[in-house]
CSV table of C-alpha atoms and ligand atoms in Angstrom, one decimal:
chain,number,residue,atom,x,y,z
A,1,MET,CA,-54.1,246.8,66.1
A,2,THR,CA,-56.0,245.3,69.1
A,3,ALA,CA,-59.5,244.0,68.4
A,4,LEU,CA,-62.2,246.5,69.2
A,5,PRO,CA,-64.7,245.4,71.9
A,6,ARG,CA,-68.2,244.7,70.6
A,7,THR,CA,-69.8,247.0,73.2
A,8,MET,CA,-68.7,250.0,75.3
A,9,THR,CA,-69.8,251.9,78.3
A,10,ALA,CA,-71.6,255.2,77.6
A,11,ILE,CA,-73.8,257.6,79.5
A,12,GLU,CA,-77.2,258.0,78.0
A,13,ILE,CA,-80.0,260.5,78.7
A,14,ARG,CA,-82.7,258.1,80.0
A,15,THR,CA,-85.4,260.7,79.6
A,16,PRO,CA,-85.3,264.5,79.6
A,17,GLY,CA,-84.8,265.8,83.1
A,18,GLY,CA,-82.4,266.5,85.9
A,19,PRO,CA,-78.8,265.3,86.3
A,20,ASP,CA,-80.0,261.8,87.6
A,21,VAL,CA,-81.3,260.9,84.1
A,22,LEU,CA,-77.7,260.5,83.0
A,23,THR,CA,-77.3,256.7,83.2
A,24,PRO,CA,-74.4,254.4,82.4
A,25,THR,CA,-75.4,251.9,79.7
A,26,GLU,CA,-73.8,249.5,77.2
A,27,ARG,CA,-73.9,250.5,73.5
A,28,PRO,CA,-72.3,249.0,70.4
A,29,THR,CA,-68.8,250.3,69.9
A,30,PRO,CA,-69.1,252.7,66.9
A,31,ARG,CA,-67.1,251.9,63.7
A,32,PRO,CA,-65.5,254.7,61.8
A,33,ALA,CA,-67.3,255.6,58.5
A,34,PRO,CA,-65.2,256.7,55.5
A,35,GLY,CA,-63.3,259.9,56.5
A,36,GLU,CA,-63.7,259.3,60.2
A,37,LEU,CA,-61.4,258.3,63.1
A,38,LEU,CA,-62.5,256.0,66.0
A,39,ILE,CA,-61.1,257.5,69.2
A,40,GLU,CA,-60.5,255.4,72.3
A,41,ALA,CA,-61.3,258.2,74.8
A,42,ASN,CA,-59.3,259.0,77.9
A,43,ALA,CA,-61.3,262.1,78.8
A,44,ALA,CA,-64.4,264.0,77.7
A,45,GLY,CA,-65.3,267.7,78.3
A,46,VAL,CA,-68.6,268.8,79.9
A,47,ASN,CA,-70.2,271.8,78.4
A,48,ARG,CA,-73.3,273.9,79.3
A,49,PRO,CA,-75.0,272.8,76.0
A,50,ASP,CA,-74.9,269.2,77.4
A,51,ILE,CA,-77.2,270.4,80.2
A,52,LEU,CA,-79.6,271.9,77.7
A,53,GLN,CA,-79.6,268.6,75.8
A,54,ARG,CA,-80.2,266.6,79.0
A,55,GLN,CA,-83.2,268.8,79.8
A,56,GLY,CA,-84.6,268.1,76.3
A,57,GLY,CA,-83.9,271.6,74.9
A,58,TYR,CA,-81.0,271.0,72.5
A,59,PRO,CA,-81.5,267.8,70.5
A,60,PRO,CA,-78.5,266.4,68.6
A,61,PRO,CA,-78.4,267.4,64.9
A,62,LYS,CA,-79.6,264.8,62.4
A,63,GLY,CA,-77.3,261.8,62.2
A,64,ALA,CA,-75.4,262.6,65.4
A,65,SER,CA,-75.3,260.3,68.4
A,66,ASP,CA,-78.0,260.7,71.1
A,67,ILE,CA,-75.2,260.2,73.7
A,68,PRO,CA,-74.3,263.6,75.1
A,69,GLY,CA,-70.7,265.0,74.9
A,70,LEU,CA,-69.2,267.5,72.4
A,71,GLU,CA,-65.5,266.9,72.8
A,72,VAL,CA,-63.0,264.1,73.7
A,73,ALA,CA,-59.3,263.4,73.8
A,74,GLY,CA,-57.8,259.9,73.4
A,75,ARG,CA,-55.9,257.7,71.1
A,76,VAL,CA,-56.9,256.8,67.5
A,77,ALA,CA,-58.2,253.2,67.7
A,78,ALA,CA,-59.1,252.8,64.0
A,79,LEU,CA,-59.2,254.7,60.7
A,80,GLY,CA,-62.1,254.9,58.3
A,81,ASP,CA,-61.4,254.6,54.6
A,82,GLY,CA,-59.6,257.5,53.1
A,83,VAL,CA,-58.0,258.9,56.3
A,84,THR,CA,-54.3,259.5,55.6
A,85,ASN,CA,-53.3,262.3,58.0
A,86,PHE,CA,-53.6,260.3,61.3
A,87,GLN,CA,-52.3,256.9,62.4
A,88,VAL,CA,-53.6,254.4,64.9
A,89,GLY,CA,-52.2,255.3,68.3
A,90,ASP,CA,-52.0,259.1,67.7
A,91,ALA,CA,-53.1,261.2,70.6
A,92,VAL,CA,-55.9,263.4,69.4
A,93,CYS,CA,-58.6,265.7,70.6
A,94,ALA,CA,-61.8,266.2,68.7
A,95,LEU,CA,-64.9,268.3,68.4
A,96,LEU,CA,-68.0,266.1,68.2
A,97,ALA,CA,-71.6,266.7,67.3
A,98,GLY,CA,-72.5,264.2,70.1
A,99,GLY,CA,-71.4,260.9,71.6
A,100,GLY,CA,-68.5,262.2,73.9
A,101,TYR,CA,-69.7,260.6,77.1
A,102,ALA,CA,-68.5,257.2,76.0
A,103,GLU,CA,-65.4,254.9,75.8
A,104,TYR,CA,-65.2,255.3,72.1
A,105,ALA,CA,-66.3,258.0,69.6
A,106,ALA,CA,-66.3,258.1,65.8
A,107,VAL,CA,-65.7,261.5,64.4
A,108,PRO,CA,-64.8,263.1,61.0
A,109,ALA,CA,-61.0,263.4,60.8
A,110,LEU,CA,-61.5,267.0,59.8
A,111,GLN,CA,-62.7,267.7,63.3
A,112,CYS,CA,-59.6,266.2,65.0
A,113,LEU,CA,-56.4,267.7,66.0
A,114,LYS,CA,-53.2,266.2,67.5
A,115,VAL,CA,-53.0,266.8,71.3
A,116,PRO,CA,-50.8,269.9,71.7
A,117,LYS,CA,-47.3,268.8,72.8
A,118,GLY,CA,-46.9,268.9,76.6
A,119,LEU,CA,-50.6,268.7,77.4
A,120,GLY,CA,-52.3,265.7,79.0
A,121,MET,CA,-55.5,264.1,77.9
A,122,VAL,CA,-57.7,265.9,80.5
A,123,GLU,CA,-56.4,269.3,79.3
A,124,ALA,CA,-56.8,268.2,75.7
A,125,ALA,CA,-60.4,267.1,76.2
A,126,ALA,CA,-61.2,270.6,77.6
A,127,ILE,CA,-60.0,272.3,74.4
A,128,PRO,CA,-62.2,271.7,71.3
A,129,GLU,CA,-65.7,273.1,72.2
A,130,ALA,CA,-64.4,276.3,73.8
A,131,PHE,CA,-61.5,276.9,71.4
A,132,PHE,CA,-63.5,276.2,68.2
A,133,THR,CA,-66.4,278.4,69.5
A,134,VAL,CA,-64.2,281.3,70.6
A,135,TRP,CA,-62.1,281.2,67.4
A,136,THR,CA,-65.0,281.3,65.0
A,137,ASN,CA,-67.1,283.8,67.0
A,138,VAL,CA,-64.4,286.2,68.3
A,139,PHE,CA,-61.8,286.1,65.6
A,140,GLU,CA,-63.7,285.1,62.4
A,141,ARG,CA,-67.3,286.4,62.9
A,142,GLY,CA,-66.3,289.2,65.4
A,143,ALA,CA,-63.0,290.0,63.5
A,144,LEU,CA,-61.2,291.1,66.7
A,145,ALA,CA,-58.1,292.9,65.8
A,146,PRO,CA,-55.0,293.7,68.0
A,147,ARG,CA,-55.4,296.8,70.2
A,148,GLU,CA,-59.2,296.6,69.9
A,149,THR,CA,-61.3,296.4,73.1
A,150,PHE,CA,-63.2,293.2,73.8
A,151,LEU,CA,-65.9,292.4,76.4
A,152,VAL,CA,-66.8,288.8,77.3
A,153,HIS,CA,-69.7,288.0,79.6
A,154,GLY,CA,-69.4,284.8,81.7
A,155,GLY,CA,-65.7,285.3,82.0
A,156,THR,CA,-65.1,282.2,84.1
A,157,SER,CA,-67.1,279.8,81.9
A,158,GLY,CA,-65.3,277.4,79.8
A,159,ILE,CA,-65.9,279.8,76.9
A,160,GLY,CA,-65.0,282.9,78.9
A,161,THR,CA,-61.7,281.6,80.2
A,162,THR,CA,-60.7,280.7,76.7
A,163,ALA,CA,-61.9,284.0,75.2
A,164,ILE,CA,-60.0,286.1,77.8
A,165,GLN,CA,-56.8,284.2,77.2
A,166,LEU,CA,-57.0,284.3,73.4
A,167,ALA,CA,-58.1,287.9,73.1
A,168,HIS,CA,-55.3,288.9,75.5
A,169,ALA,CA,-52.7,286.8,73.6
A,170,PHE,CA,-53.8,288.4,70.3
A,171,GLY,CA,-53.3,291.9,71.7
A,172,ALA,CA,-56.8,293.1,72.6
A,173,ARG,CA,-57.7,295.0,75.7
A,174,VAL,CA,-60.0,292.6,77.6
A,175,PHE,CA,-63.0,293.4,79.8
A,176,ALA,CA,-64.8,290.4,81.4
A,177,THR,CA,-67.9,290.1,83.7
A,178,ALA,CA,-68.2,287.4,86.3
A,179,GLY,CA,-70.2,286.8,89.5
A,180,GLY,CA,-68.2,287.5,92.6
A,181,PRO,CA,-64.7,288.7,93.6
A,182,GLU,CA,-63.0,285.2,93.3
A,183,LYS,CA,-64.3,284.8,89.8
A,184,CYS,CA,-63.1,288.4,88.9
A,185,LYS,CA,-59.7,287.6,90.3
A,186,ALA,CA,-59.6,284.5,88.1
A,187,CYS,CA,-60.5,286.7,85.0
A,188,ARG,CA,-57.6,289.1,85.8
A,189,ASP,CA,-55.2,286.2,86.3
A,190,LEU,CA,-56.1,284.9,82.9
A,191,GLY,CA,-55.3,288.3,81.2
A,192,ALA,CA,-58.4,290.4,81.6
A,193,ASP,CA,-57.5,294.1,82.0
A,194,VAL,CA,-60.8,294.9,83.7
A,195,ALA,CA,-62.9,292.4,85.5
A,196,ILE,CA,-66.4,293.5,86.5
A,197,ASP,CA,-68.4,291.8,89.3
A,198,TYR,CA,-71.8,292.1,87.7
A,199,ARG,CA,-73.6,291.3,91.0
A,200,LYS,CA,-72.3,294.6,92.5
A,201,GLU,CA,-71.2,296.7,89.5
A,202,ASP,CA,-72.9,298.0,86.3
A,203,PHE,CA,-70.8,296.8,83.4
A,204,VAL,CA,-72.3,299.6,81.1
A,205,GLN,CA,-71.0,302.3,83.5
A,206,ILE,CA,-67.6,300.6,84.0
A,207,VAL,CA,-67.1,300.1,80.2
A,208,SER,CA,-68.0,303.7,79.6
A,209,ASP,CA,-65.6,305.0,82.4
A,210,ARG,CA,-62.7,302.8,81.3
A,211,THR,CA,-63.0,303.6,77.6
A,212,GLU,CA,-63.6,307.4,78.0
A,213,GLY,CA,-67.1,306.9,76.8
A,214,ARG,CA,-66.0,305.2,73.5
A,215,GLY,CA,-67.3,301.7,74.3
A,216,VAL,CA,-65.8,298.3,73.3
A,217,ASP,CA,-65.3,297.1,69.7
A,218,LEU,CA,-66.5,293.6,70.3
A,219,ILE,CA,-68.8,291.8,72.8
A,220,LEU,CA,-69.1,288.0,73.1
A,221,ASP,CA,-72.4,287.4,74.9
A,222,MET,CA,-74.0,284.2,76.2
A,223,VAL,CA,-76.5,285.9,78.6
A,224,GLY,CA,-79.0,287.7,76.3
A,225,GLY,CA,-82.2,289.0,78.0
A,226,ASP,CA,-81.7,292.5,79.4
A,227,TYR,CA,-78.0,292.3,78.5
A,228,VAL,CA,-78.9,292.8,74.8
A,229,ALA,CA,-79.9,296.5,75.3
A,230,ARG,CA,-77.1,297.0,77.8
A,231,ASN,CA,-74.6,295.5,75.5
A,232,LEU,CA,-75.6,297.9,72.7
A,233,LYS,CA,-75.1,300.8,75.1
A,234,CYS,CA,-71.5,299.9,75.6
A,235,LEU,CA,-70.7,299.1,72.0
A,236,SER,CA,-68.5,301.5,70.1
A,237,LEU,CA,-69.0,303.1,66.7
A,238,GLU,CA,-68.7,300.1,64.2
A,239,GLY,CA,-68.8,297.8,67.2
A,240,ARG,CA,-69.9,294.1,66.9
A,241,LEU,CA,-72.1,292.0,69.2
A,242,VAL,CA,-71.8,288.3,68.8
A,243,GLN,CA,-74.4,286.2,70.6
A,244,ILE,CA,-73.6,282.6,71.4
A,245,ALA,CA,-76.3,281.8,73.9
A,246,PHE,CA,-79.3,283.3,75.7
A,247,LEU,CA,-79.0,282.1,79.3
A,248,LYS,CA,-81.5,284.9,80.3
A,249,GLY,CA,-83.7,284.5,77.2
A,250,SER,CA,-83.7,285.4,73.5
A,251,LYS,CA,-86.9,287.4,73.3
A,252,VAL,CA,-86.3,291.1,74.0
A,253,GLU,CA,-87.6,294.5,73.0
A,254,ILE,CA,-84.8,296.9,72.0
A,255,ASP,CA,-84.4,300.2,70.2
A,256,LEU,CA,-82.3,299.5,67.1
A,257,LEU,CA,-81.9,303.1,66.1
A,258,PRO,CA,-78.4,303.3,67.7
A,259,VAL,CA,-77.3,300.2,65.7
A,260,MET,CA,-78.0,302.2,62.5
A,261,LEU,CA,-76.5,305.4,63.7
A,262,LYS,CA,-73.4,303.8,65.2
A,263,ARG,CA,-73.0,301.4,62.2
A,264,GLN,CA,-73.0,298.4,64.6
A,265,LEU,CA,-73.3,294.7,63.7
A,266,LEU,CA,-75.4,292.2,65.6
A,267,THR,CA,-74.7,288.6,64.9
A,268,GLY,CA,-74.3,285.1,66.4
A,269,SER,CA,-73.8,281.5,65.6
A,270,THR,CA,-73.9,278.0,66.8
A,271,LEU,CA,-71.1,275.5,66.1
A,272,ARG,CA,-72.8,272.1,66.4
A,273,PRO,CA,-74.9,272.0,63.2
A,274,ARG,CA,-72.1,273.1,61.0
A,275,THR,CA,-70.7,270.7,58.4
A,276,PRO,CA,-67.5,268.7,59.0
A,277,ALA,CA,-65.9,270.9,56.2
A,278,GLN,CA,-66.8,274.1,58.1
A,279,LYS,CA,-65.5,272.6,61.4
A,280,GLY,CA,-62.4,271.4,59.6
A,281,ALA,CA,-61.7,275.0,58.4
A,282,ILE,CA,-61.8,276.2,62.0
A,283,ALA,CA,-59.6,273.3,63.1
A,284,ALA,CA,-57.1,274.3,60.4
A,285,ALA,CA,-57.0,277.9,61.7
A,286,LEU,CA,-56.6,276.7,65.3
A,287,ARG,CA,-53.7,274.4,64.3
A,288,THR,CA,-51.8,277.3,62.7
A,289,ARG,CA,-52.7,280.2,65.0
A,290,VAL,CA,-53.5,278.7,68.4
A,291,TRP,CA,-51.7,275.3,68.8
A,292,PRO,CA,-48.3,277.1,69.1
A,293,LEU,CA,-49.7,279.2,71.9
A,294,LEU,CA,-51.0,276.1,73.7
A,295,GLU,CA,-47.7,274.3,73.2
A,296,ALA,CA,-45.8,277.4,74.6
A,297,ARG,CA,-48.3,277.4,77.5
A,298,THR,CA,-49.2,281.0,76.6
A,299,VAL,CA,-52.8,279.9,76.7
A,300,LYS,CA,-54.1,276.8,78.5
A,301,PRO,CA,-57.4,275.1,79.2
A,302,VAL,CA,-58.4,275.9,82.8
A,303,ILE,CA,-59.4,272.6,84.5
A,304,PHE,CA,-61.7,273.1,87.5
A,305,ARG,CA,-62.5,269.5,88.4
A,306,THR,CA,-62.6,266.0,86.9
A,307,PHE,CA,-65.2,263.2,87.6
A,308,PRO,CA,-65.1,259.6,86.4
A,309,LEU,CA,-67.4,259.0,83.4
A,310,ALA,CA,-69.9,257.0,85.6
A,311,GLU,CA,-70.3,260.2,87.7
A,312,ALA,CA,-71.5,262.4,84.8
A,313,ALA,CA,-74.6,263.3,86.9
A,314,ALA,CA,-72.4,264.8,89.6
A,315,ALA,CA,-70.4,266.7,87.0
A,316,HIS,CA,-73.7,268.2,85.7
A,317,ARG,CA,-74.8,269.0,89.2
A,318,LEU,CA,-71.6,271.0,89.8
A,319,MET,CA,-72.0,272.8,86.5
A,320,GLU,CA,-75.5,273.8,87.4
A,321,THR,CA,-74.3,275.5,90.6
A,322,SER,CA,-72.1,277.7,88.4
A,323,ALA,CA,-69.5,277.5,91.2
A,324,HIS,CA,-66.8,276.3,88.7
A,325,ILE,CA,-64.1,278.4,87.1
A,326,GLY,CA,-63.1,276.9,83.8
A,327,LYS,CA,-63.8,273.4,82.6
A,328,ILE,CA,-65.3,270.2,84.1
A,329,VAL,CA,-63.9,267.0,82.5
A,330,LEU,CA,-65.0,263.4,82.7
A,331,THR,CA,-62.2,260.8,82.9
A,332,VAL,CA,-62.9,257.8,80.8
A,333,ARG,CA,-59.9,255.5,81.4
B,1,LIG,N1,-73.1,279.1,70.1
B,1,LIG,C1,-72.2,278.2,70.3
B,1,LIG,O1,-71.7,277.6,69.3
B,1,LIG,C2,-71.9,277.7,71.7
B,1,LIG,C3,-70.9,276.7,71.8
B,1,LIG,C4,-70.5,276.4,73.1
B,1,LIG,C5,-71.2,277.0,74.2
B,1,LIG,N2,-72.1,277.9,74.0
B,1,LIG,C6,-72.8,278.6,75.1
B,1,LIG,O2,-71.9,279.3,75.8
B,1,LIG,C7,-72.2,279.4,77.2
B,1,LIG,C8,-71.0,279.0,78.0
B,1,LIG,O3,-70.8,277.6,77.9
B,1,LIG,P1,-69.8,276.9,78.9
B,1,LIG,O4,-69.9,275.5,78.7
B,1,LIG,O5,-68.5,277.6,78.8
B,1,LIG,O6,-70.6,277.3,80.3
B,1,LIG,P2,-70.2,277.2,81.8
B,1,LIG,O7,-68.7,276.8,82.0
B,1,LIG,O8,-71.2,276.4,82.5
B,1,LIG,O9,-70.4,278.7,82.3
B,1,LIG,C9,-71.6,279.4,82.3
B,1,LIG,C10,-71.4,280.6,83.2
B,1,LIG,O10,-72.3,281.6,82.8
B,1,LIG,C11,-72.5,282.5,83.9
B,1,LIG,N3,-73.9,282.9,83.8
B,1,LIG,C12,-74.3,284.2,83.6
B,1,LIG,N4,-75.6,284.3,83.6
B,1,LIG,C13,-76.1,283.0,83.8
B,1,LIG,C14,-77.4,282.5,83.9
B,1,LIG,N5,-78.5,283.3,83.8
B,1,LIG,N6,-77.5,281.2,84.2
B,1,LIG,C15,-76.4,280.4,84.3
B,1,LIG,N7,-75.2,280.9,84.2
B,1,LIG,C16,-75.0,282.2,84.0
B,1,LIG,C17,-72.2,281.7,85.1
B,1,LIG,O11,-71.1,282.3,85.8
B,1,LIG,P3,-71.3,283.6,86.8
B,1,LIG,O12,-71.2,283.0,88.2
B,1,LIG,O13,-70.3,284.5,86.5
B,1,LIG,O14,-72.7,284.1,86.6
B,1,LIG,C18,-71.7,280.3,84.6
B,1,LIG,O15,-70.6,279.8,85.3
B,1,LIG,C19,-73.4,278.5,77.4
B,1,LIG,O16,-74.6,279.3,77.4
B,1,LIG,C20,-73.4,277.6,76.1
B,1,LIG,O17,-74.7,277.2,75.8
B,1,LIG,C21,-72.5,278.3,72.7
């Protein structure tokens, strides 16, 4: 094993603010605690929650690194005590609670998966956050079943591109909303049966028209605000609404009577504060159910653009324009 450097380059949030507060810095190279892997990163995914964290609105959970970054891919550089299912040199991708914008990251082995065969490090780094989130919210919490109808908002987000592909692959009929014709085409290319340009079209009306008034069985929503009431209008009898973010706000006034009358479920979740064991259970499900689809290229992470680690601020600026389709990834080495 090559000796680990004493320090590494990382990107820190100098102070809460705009993209320019993301600053390259030198930090001590982490050492793996018992049960952890140290990953020498090749690439790190950028996610919308990183922007919230940079702005000061999404602090890392207790014990997590203050360095942003929720996912990396790279090679195992060292093993903590008790890790037996990985070896130094293995190509892995990992879901982190923080610390991804760096040359090295220490992470519980439970949250790591071998890079799917045939995928490169940039693609692998774009997998964990979106695939863990979609799996646990759409298939576990939302219990999406084959032949059910599914609506995802933000269809071209990292989360949306993953949700469309997985729901389609598991036999659901998929509706997606996105802003503009190019984004709608991308949703259809990924497997959406119906793509709705929310800037020009009313998704409530289109869902009603295309389901003969029945509504969809499951909605994955990151928008909130006025979408909450509109979502309930296009949810079927026994339908489920899973909330994973509130880009338009979380305080709303709605009439809950239809929820009772139509026996609907409103729920939501966040991934980051869950325990390594809970994240490990999601990783295990992904390994069995989704890794074969990634290796067969039936589903794939959609890479929009890469930036060198030192240009993390430019990556955030791009994400804030919402011009991207799929994932933005930082290349580390
Ligand atoms: N709960 C969890 O565990 C969890 C985990 C990961 C991510 N998330 C959340 O899931 C969402 C997607 O994350 P991501 O990394 O995939 O995001 P992303 O790639 O940056 O995509 C977000 C997309 O949402 C659409 N959008 C709709 N309304 C918006 C608004 N009011 N402001 C900004 N964008 C809006 C935009 O596309 P259009 O052009 O189509 O509007 C935008 O491209 C984020 O809100 C994130 O916080 C939650």
